[in-house]
């Protein structure tokens, strides 16, 4: 337990220090965010706010993992051994792979001074490569089970259908986390209870090796909120949000509890589905809209909600859904 607490504290301190140094550097580099023309008009005041701030908590997590693993020699239980430790490395591969895609996207935006970075096809190609690598790695370790525990129905073997479902599910949710990063502090605040859930779940499964990363991310995101809370002094950018998406998906699969993403990732899913439904309805009805603006956090903004209220409500909903997720896996960890 000490290593888990230390991971959160060390990450928090390092990310705070990194942010103090990083944000002035981003300002000097003129790494300001371009605001979409289709967004709420009052978001224009955020034009030029430094982006790529996610580098701060990513750096904090990297150093924290080195410190904690170095001091405590954290390892998986002997019955799991090197297999599960390798799975932890695959989680980092998925996280940093997506984070690198986000960094390239942000870098192009900053250099070209435009809101669009990588093209949609470029992002998809890179994400497909990273996701395939992650799944092949899990399969080679014998950790990609096609049997899934469903509530009421129990364990169901999906057979070959599991692989495309898992593949598209990972890409969908990674991008859903990215889409959630639309107002100050939202993606950070929603992801904190998700990481707390994974920390507790990993410890309950006797997997301290898998608990260090989400614990470090809790500390890192709490520290990042110091700079990202409204009015934000920095945005995490695609660098940070795609990294978070990789961690969320990677942990669920590494712990072999992918279905918890339906509950723990509820807000991410609703955000993305609201966008899909808005576009589909708009095209089907030749101009009518389901929401005042999508994704749904913008709808609530247009209804007069303050950014802080949206963040707190969405984080609260996520916390409640994480409790449901816990009951969903209680039989596996009891």
Short mmCIF file of C-alpha atoms in Angstrom, two decimals:
data_model
loop_
_atom_site.label_atom_id
_atom_site.label_comp_id
_atom_site.label_asym_id
_atom_site.label_seq_id
_atom_site.Cartn_x
_atom_site.Cartn_y
_atom_site.Cartn_z
CA UNK A 1 0.00 0.00 0.00
CA UNK A 2 2.87 2.41 0.75
CA UNK A 3 4.12 2.26 -2.82
CA UNK A 4 0.66 3.20 -4.10
CA UNK A 5 0.40 6.24 -1.83
CA UNK A 6 3.94 7.25 -2.72
CA UNK A 7 3.14 6.98 -6.44
CA UNK A 8 0.29 9.47 -6.10
CA UNK A 9 2.25 11.92 -3.94
CA UNK A 10 5.45 11.85 -6.01
CA UNK A 11 3.54 12.26 -9.25
CA UNK A 12 1.61 15.19 -7.82
CA UNK A 13 4.78 16.99 -6.70
CA UNK A 14 6.69 16.33 -9.92
CA UNK A 15 3.77 17.39 -12.13
CA UNK A 16 3.33 20.62 -10.17
CA UNK A 17 7.03 21.39 -10.62
CA UNK A 18 6.96 20.37 -14.28
CA UNK A 19 3.94 22.58 -14.93
CA UNK A 20 5.67 25.60 -13.40
CA UNK A 21 8.53 25.13 -15.86
CA UNK A 22 6.58 23.83 -18.84
CA UNK A 23 3.89 26.49 -19.19
CA UNK A 24 6.31 29.45 -19.49
CA UNK A 25 8.32 27.40 -22.01
CA UNK A 26 5.18 26.71 -24.07
CA UNK A 27 4.33 30.41 -23.98
CA UNK A 28 7.83 31.29 -25.24
CA UNK A 29 7.41 28.75 -28.04
CA UNK A 30 4.03 30.32 -28.85
CA UNK A 31 2.46 26.89 -28.47
CA UNK A 32 -1.01 28.37 -28.18
CA UNK A 33 -4.28 26.56 -28.86
CA UNK A 34 -6.31 27.53 -31.93
CA UNK A 35 -10.03 27.54 -31.17
CA UNK A 36 -12.50 25.94 -33.56
CA UNK A 37 -14.77 28.30 -35.44
CA UNK A 38 -17.75 26.01 -34.75
CA UNK A 39 -17.27 26.11 -30.97
CA UNK A 40 -19.08 28.38 -28.50
CA UNK A 41 -18.31 32.02 -29.30
CA UNK A 42 -17.08 32.73 -25.75
CA UNK A 43 -14.34 30.14 -26.20
CA UNK A 44 -12.58 32.64 -28.46
CA UNK A 45 -11.13 34.15 -25.29
CA UNK A 46 -9.14 30.93 -24.85
CA UNK A 47 -7.28 31.50 -28.10
CA UNK A 48 -3.54 31.27 -27.51
CA UNK A 49 -3.74 29.36 -24.21
CA UNK A 50 -0.70 27.01 -24.14
CA UNK A 51 -1.45 23.48 -25.28
CA UNK A 52 0.55 20.25 -24.90
CA UNK A 53 0.35 20.74 -21.13
CA UNK A 54 -0.23 16.99 -20.88
CA UNK A 55 3.53 16.64 -21.21
CA UNK A 56 3.69 17.77 -17.58
CA UNK A 57 1.77 14.84 -16.08
CA UNK A 58 3.26 12.39 -18.59
CA UNK A 59 6.74 13.43 -17.44
CA UNK A 60 5.59 13.23 -13.82
CA UNK A 61 4.31 9.69 -14.32
CA UNK A 62 7.50 8.55 -16.03
CA UNK A 63 9.69 9.76 -13.17
CA UNK A 64 7.26 8.42 -10.58
CA UNK A 65 7.28 4.92 -12.06
CA UNK A 66 11.08 4.98 -11.98
CA UNK A 67 11.16 6.12 -8.36
CA UNK A 68 8.50 3.73 -7.05
CA UNK A 69 9.71 0.65 -8.91
CA UNK A 70 13.28 1.49 -7.94
CA UNK A 71 12.53 1.89 -4.24
CA UNK A 72 10.00 -0.86 -3.74
CA UNK A 73 10.90 -3.33 -6.50
CA UNK A 74 7.17 -3.68 -7.20
CA UNK A 75 6.34 -6.93 -8.94
CA UNK A 76 3.41 -9.12 -9.80
CA UNK A 77 2.60 -12.08 -7.53
CA UNK A 78 4.72 -15.16 -8.23
CA UNK A 79 1.75 -17.03 -9.63
CA UNK A 80 1.51 -14.34 -12.34
CA UNK A 81 5.17 -13.44 -12.65
CA UNK A 82 6.78 -11.90 -15.69
CA UNK A 83 3.69 -12.41 -17.84
CA UNK A 84 1.71 -9.77 -15.97
CA UNK A 85 4.69 -7.45 -15.71
CA UNK A 86 4.96 -7.62 -19.50
CA UNK A 87 1.26 -6.74 -19.70
CA UNK A 88 2.03 -3.61 -17.71
CA UNK A 89 4.61 -2.63 -20.31
CA UNK A 90 1.97 -3.10 -23.00
CA UNK A 91 -0.30 -0.66 -21.17
CA UNK A 92 2.51 1.89 -21.34
CA UNK A 93 2.98 1.05 -25.03
CA UNK A 94 -0.69 1.80 -25.74
CA UNK A 95 -0.59 4.97 -23.64
CA UNK A 96 2.65 6.41 -24.97
CA UNK A 97 1.87 5.29 -28.51
CA UNK A 98 -1.36 7.26 -28.49
CA UNK A 99 0.33 10.10 -26.63
CA UNK A 100 2.93 10.33 -29.39
CA UNK A 101 0.18 10.53 -32.01
CA UNK A 102 -1.36 13.35 -29.99
CA UNK A 103 2.01 15.10 -29.70
CA UNK A 104 2.48 14.99 -33.48
CA UNK A 105 -1.02 16.40 -33.92
CA UNK A 106 -0.40 19.20 -31.41
CA UNK A 107 3.03 19.97 -32.83
CA UNK A 108 1.65 20.43 -36.33
CA UNK A 109 -1.07 22.70 -34.98
CA UNK A 110 1.50 24.83 -33.16
CA UNK A 111 3.98 25.01 -36.04
CA UNK A 112 1.33 25.62 -38.71
CA UNK A 113 -0.78 27.80 -36.39
CA UNK A 114 -3.96 26.03 -37.40
CA UNK A 115 -6.64 24.14 -35.47
CA UNK A 116 -6.27 20.93 -37.50
CA UNK A 117 -3.06 18.92 -37.14
CA UNK A 118 -2.81 15.38 -38.45
CA UNK A 119 -5.48 14.41 -40.95
CA UNK A 120 -8.21 12.03 -39.80
CA UNK A 121 -6.73 9.24 -41.93
CA UNK A 122 -3.23 9.77 -40.57
CA UNK A 123 -4.55 9.52 -37.01
CA UNK A 124 -6.51 6.37 -37.78
CA UNK A 125 -3.57 4.65 -39.48
CA UNK A 126 -1.28 5.41 -36.53
CA UNK A 127 -3.90 4.38 -33.98
CA UNK A 128 -4.61 1.13 -35.83
CA UNK A 129 -0.90 0.30 -35.75
CA UNK A 130 -0.60 1.01 -32.01
CA UNK A 131 -3.81 -0.89 -31.17
CA UNK A 132 -2.83 -3.91 -33.24
CA UNK A 133 0.56 -3.94 -31.53
CA UNK A 134 -1.11 -3.84 -28.11
CA UNK A 135 -3.53 -6.66 -28.92
CA UNK A 136 -0.88 -8.85 -30.55
CA UNK A 137 1.28 -8.36 -27.47
CA UNK A 138 -1.53 -9.40 -25.11
CA UNK A 139 -2.37 -12.39 -27.32
CA UNK A 140 1.25 -13.54 -27.39
CA UNK A 141 1.29 -13.43 -23.58
CA UNK A 142 -1.90 -15.48 -23.43
CA UNK A 143 -3.76 -12.59 -21.78
CA UNK A 144 -6.31 -11.82 -24.48
CA UNK A 145 -9.18 -14.07 -23.41
CA UNK A 146 -12.25 -14.27 -25.64
CA UNK A 147 -14.41 -15.12 -22.62
CA UNK A 148 -16.13 -12.14 -21.06
CA UNK A 149 -18.06 -11.94 -17.79
CA UNK A 150 -21.54 -10.47 -18.41
CA UNK A 151 -23.90 -9.43 -15.59
CA UNK A 152 -26.62 -12.07 -15.06
CA UNK A 153 -25.51 -14.13 -18.10
CA UNK A 154 -22.17 -14.98 -16.52
CA UNK A 155 -19.09 -15.94 -18.54
CA UNK A 156 -19.67 -15.91 -22.30
CA UNK A 157 -17.08 -16.96 -24.89
CA UNK A 158 -17.35 -14.57 -27.84
CA UNK A 159 -14.90 -16.55 -29.93
CA UNK A 160 -13.37 -14.80 -32.94
CA UNK A 161 -15.96 -12.00 -32.66
CA UNK A 162 -14.10 -10.79 -29.57
CA UNK A 163 -11.11 -9.52 -31.54
CA UNK A 164 -12.84 -6.96 -33.82
CA UNK A 165 -15.06 -5.86 -30.92
CA UNK A 166 -12.01 -5.29 -28.71
CA UNK A 167 -10.05 -3.62 -31.52
CA UNK A 168 -12.73 -1.10 -32.47
CA UNK A 169 -13.69 -0.65 -28.83
CA UNK A 170 -10.16 0.46 -27.92
CA UNK A 171 -9.93 2.93 -30.81
CA UNK A 172 -13.42 4.24 -30.05
CA UNK A 173 -12.74 4.83 -26.36
CA UNK A 174 -9.27 6.33 -26.83
CA UNK A 175 -10.82 8.92 -29.13
CA UNK A 176 -13.78 9.34 -26.78
CA UNK A 177 -11.41 10.43 -24.00
CA UNK A 178 -9.86 12.85 -26.48
CA UNK A 179 -13.29 14.28 -27.39
CA UNK A 180 -14.11 14.77 -23.70
CA UNK A 181 -11.26 17.26 -23.44
CA UNK A 182 -13.45 20.14 -24.61
CA UNK A 183 -13.71 22.50 -21.65
CA UNK A 184 -11.36 23.48 -18.83
CA UNK A 185 -10.64 20.62 -16.45
CA UNK A 186 -13.21 18.18 -17.86
CA UNK A 187 -11.08 15.30 -19.12
CA UNK A 188 -8.78 15.54 -16.09
CA UNK A 189 -11.65 15.56 -13.58
CA UNK A 190 -13.55 12.71 -15.26
CA UNK A 191 -10.43 10.54 -15.51
CA UNK A 192 -9.44 10.89 -11.83
CA UNK A 193 -12.29 8.67 -10.49
CA UNK A 194 -11.63 6.20 -13.32
CA UNK A 195 -7.99 5.92 -12.24
CA UNK A 196 -9.04 5.58 -8.59
CA UNK A 197 -11.28 2.70 -9.63
CA UNK A 198 -8.44 0.94 -11.47
CA UNK A 199 -6.09 1.49 -8.52
CA UNK A 200 -8.54 -0.12 -6.09
CA UNK A 201 -9.43 -2.91 -8.53
CA UNK A 202 -5.77 -3.78 -9.13
CA UNK A 203 -5.04 -3.90 -5.40
CA UNK A 204 -8.10 -6.07 -4.79
CA UNK A 205 -6.81 -8.45 -7.48
CA UNK A 206 -3.46 -8.59 -5.68
CA UNK A 207 -1.85 -6.71 -8.56
CA UNK A 208 0.22 -3.91 -6.99
CA UNK A 209 2.25 -3.86 -10.21
CA UNK A 210 -0.86 -2.70 -12.07
CA UNK A 211 -1.95 -0.26 -9.34
CA UNK A 212 1.10 2.02 -9.48
CA UNK A 213 0.30 3.58 -12.88
CA UNK A 214 -3.31 4.64 -12.15
CA UNK A 215 -2.28 5.85 -8.67
CA UNK A 216 0.46 7.98 -10.22
CA UNK A 217 -2.02 9.32 -12.74
CA UNK A 218 -4.42 10.36 -9.98
CA UNK A 219 -1.65 12.48 -8.44
CA UNK A 220 -0.55 13.82 -11.80
CA UNK A 221 -4.06 14.84 -12.86
CA UNK A 222 -4.79 16.48 -9.50
CA UNK A 223 -1.63 18.53 -9.98
CA UNK A 224 -2.53 19.32 -13.59
CA UNK A 225 -5.88 20.69 -12.49
CA UNK A 226 -3.86 23.45 -10.80
CA UNK A 227 -3.18 24.71 -14.32
CA UNK A 228 -6.20 23.31 -16.18
CA UNK A 229 -9.08 24.40 -13.92
CA UNK A 230 -11.22 27.22 -15.30
CA UNK A 231 -9.90 29.64 -16.41
CA UNK A 232 -7.23 27.28 -17.73
CA UNK A 233 -3.63 28.40 -17.85
CA UNK A 234 -2.83 25.39 -20.06
CA UNK A 235 -4.61 22.67 -22.01
CA UNK A 236 -3.44 19.06 -22.03
CA UNK A 237 -3.85 18.92 -25.82
CA UNK A 238 -4.18 15.72 -27.81
CA UNK A 239 -0.82 14.79 -26.29
CA UNK A 240 -2.43 14.37 -22.89
CA UNK A 241 -5.95 13.26 -23.81
CA UNK A 242 -4.88 10.46 -26.18
CA UNK A 243 -2.35 9.33 -23.58
CA UNK A 244 -5.17 9.15 -21.02
CA UNK A 245 -7.32 7.17 -23.45
CA UNK A 246 -4.51 4.67 -23.88
CA UNK A 247 -4.12 4.24 -20.12
CA UNK A 248 -7.87 3.79 -19.56
CA UNK A 249 -8.18 1.10 -22.24
CA UNK A 250 -4.84 -0.54 -21.50
CA UNK A 251 -5.59 -1.07 -17.81
CA UNK A 252 -9.03 -2.55 -18.50
CA UNK A 253 -7.58 -5.15 -20.87
CA UNK A 254 -4.41 -5.84 -18.87
CA UNK A 255 -6.57 -6.60 -15.82
CA UNK A 256 -8.92 -8.65 -18.05
CA UNK A 257 -12.00 -6.60 -17.10
CA UNK A 258 -12.76 -4.80 -20.40
CA UNK A 259 -16.52 -4.60 -19.81
CA UNK A 260 -15.99 -2.19 -16.91
CA UNK A 261 -15.31 0.45 -19.57
CA UNK A 262 -19.05 0.56 -20.26
CA UNK A 263 -19.55 1.88 -16.72
CA UNK A 264 -16.27 3.58 -15.80
CA UNK A 265 -16.08 5.11 -19.28
CA UNK A 266 -19.75 6.13 -19.32
CA UNK A 267 -19.13 9.87 -19.70
CA UNK A 268 -16.58 9.33 -22.46
CA UNK A 269 -19.08 7.15 -24.33
CA UNK A 270 -21.97 9.61 -23.88
CA UNK A 271 -19.77 12.47 -25.13
CA UNK A 272 -18.91 10.59 -28.32
CA UNK A 273 -22.37 9.19 -28.92
CA UNK A 274 -23.87 12.68 -28.57
CA UNK A 275 -21.55 13.84 -31.34
CA UNK A 276 -22.39 10.87 -33.57
CA UNK A 277 -26.13 11.28 -32.99
CA UNK A 278 -25.95 15.02 -33.63
CA UNK A 279 -24.24 14.56 -36.99
CA UNK A 280 -26.47 11.64 -38.02
CA UNK A 281 -29.69 13.45 -37.07
CA UNK A 282 -28.52 16.63 -38.78
CA UNK A 283 -27.92 14.77 -42.04
CA UNK A 284 -31.10 12.69 -41.82
CA UNK A 285 -33.35 15.69 -41.14
CA UNK A 286 -31.49 18.10 -43.45
CA UNK A 287 -30.48 20.59 -40.79
CA UNK A 288 -32.31 19.79 -37.55
CA UNK A 289 -30.36 19.21 -34.32
CA UNK A 290 -30.84 16.95 -31.32
CA UNK A 291 -28.63 19.12 -29.09
CA UNK A 292 -27.89 22.82 -29.07
CA UNK A 293 -24.28 21.84 -29.71
CA UNK A 294 -22.27 18.63 -29.57
CA UNK A 295 -20.49 16.96 -27.88
CA UNK A 296 -22.90 17.15 -24.99
CA UNK A 297 -20.78 19.29 -22.66
CA UNK A 298 -21.25 22.12 -25.17
CA UNK A 299 -25.01 21.54 -25.06
CA UNK A 300 -24.98 22.21 -21.33
CA UNK A 301 -22.81 25.28 -21.92
CA UNK A 302 -25.41 26.59 -24.38
CA UNK A 303 -28.06 25.94 -21.71
CA UNK A 304 -26.23 28.35 -19.42
CA UNK A 305 -24.22 25.97 -17.24
CA UNK A 306 -20.85 27.26 -16.07
CA UNK A 307 -17.82 25.20 -17.06
CA UNK A 308 -17.09 24.42 -13.41
CA UNK A 309 -20.62 23.02 -12.92
CA UNK A 310 -20.36 20.80 -15.99
CA UNK A 311 -17.00 19.45 -14.81
CA UNK A 312 -18.23 18.69 -11.28
CA UNK A 313 -21.45 17.04 -12.49
CA UNK A 314 -19.69 14.92 -15.11
CA UNK A 315 -17.00 13.89 -12.61
CA UNK A 316 -19.72 13.02 -10.09
CA UNK A 317 -21.57 10.90 -12.64
CA UNK A 318 -18.30 9.13 -13.46
CA UNK A 319 -17.65 8.44 -9.78
CA UNK A 320 -21.14 6.93 -9.41
CA UNK A 321 -20.63 4.77 -12.51
CA UNK A 322 -17.28 3.60 -11.16
CA UNK A 323 -19.09 2.37 -8.05
CA UNK A 324 -21.38 0.35 -10.34
CA UNK A 325 -18.32 -0.94 -12.16
CA UNK A 326 -16.92 -2.11 -8.83
CA UNK A 327 -20.07 -4.10 -8.08
CA UNK A 328 -19.76 -5.55 -11.56
CA UNK A 329 -16.33 -7.04 -10.82
CA UNK A 330 -16.80 -7.69 -7.09
CA UNK A 331 -17.25 -11.41 -7.76
CA UNK A 332 -13.93 -11.53 -9.60
CA UNK A 333 -11.92 -9.91 -6.82
CA UNK A 334 -13.74 -11.17 -3.75
#
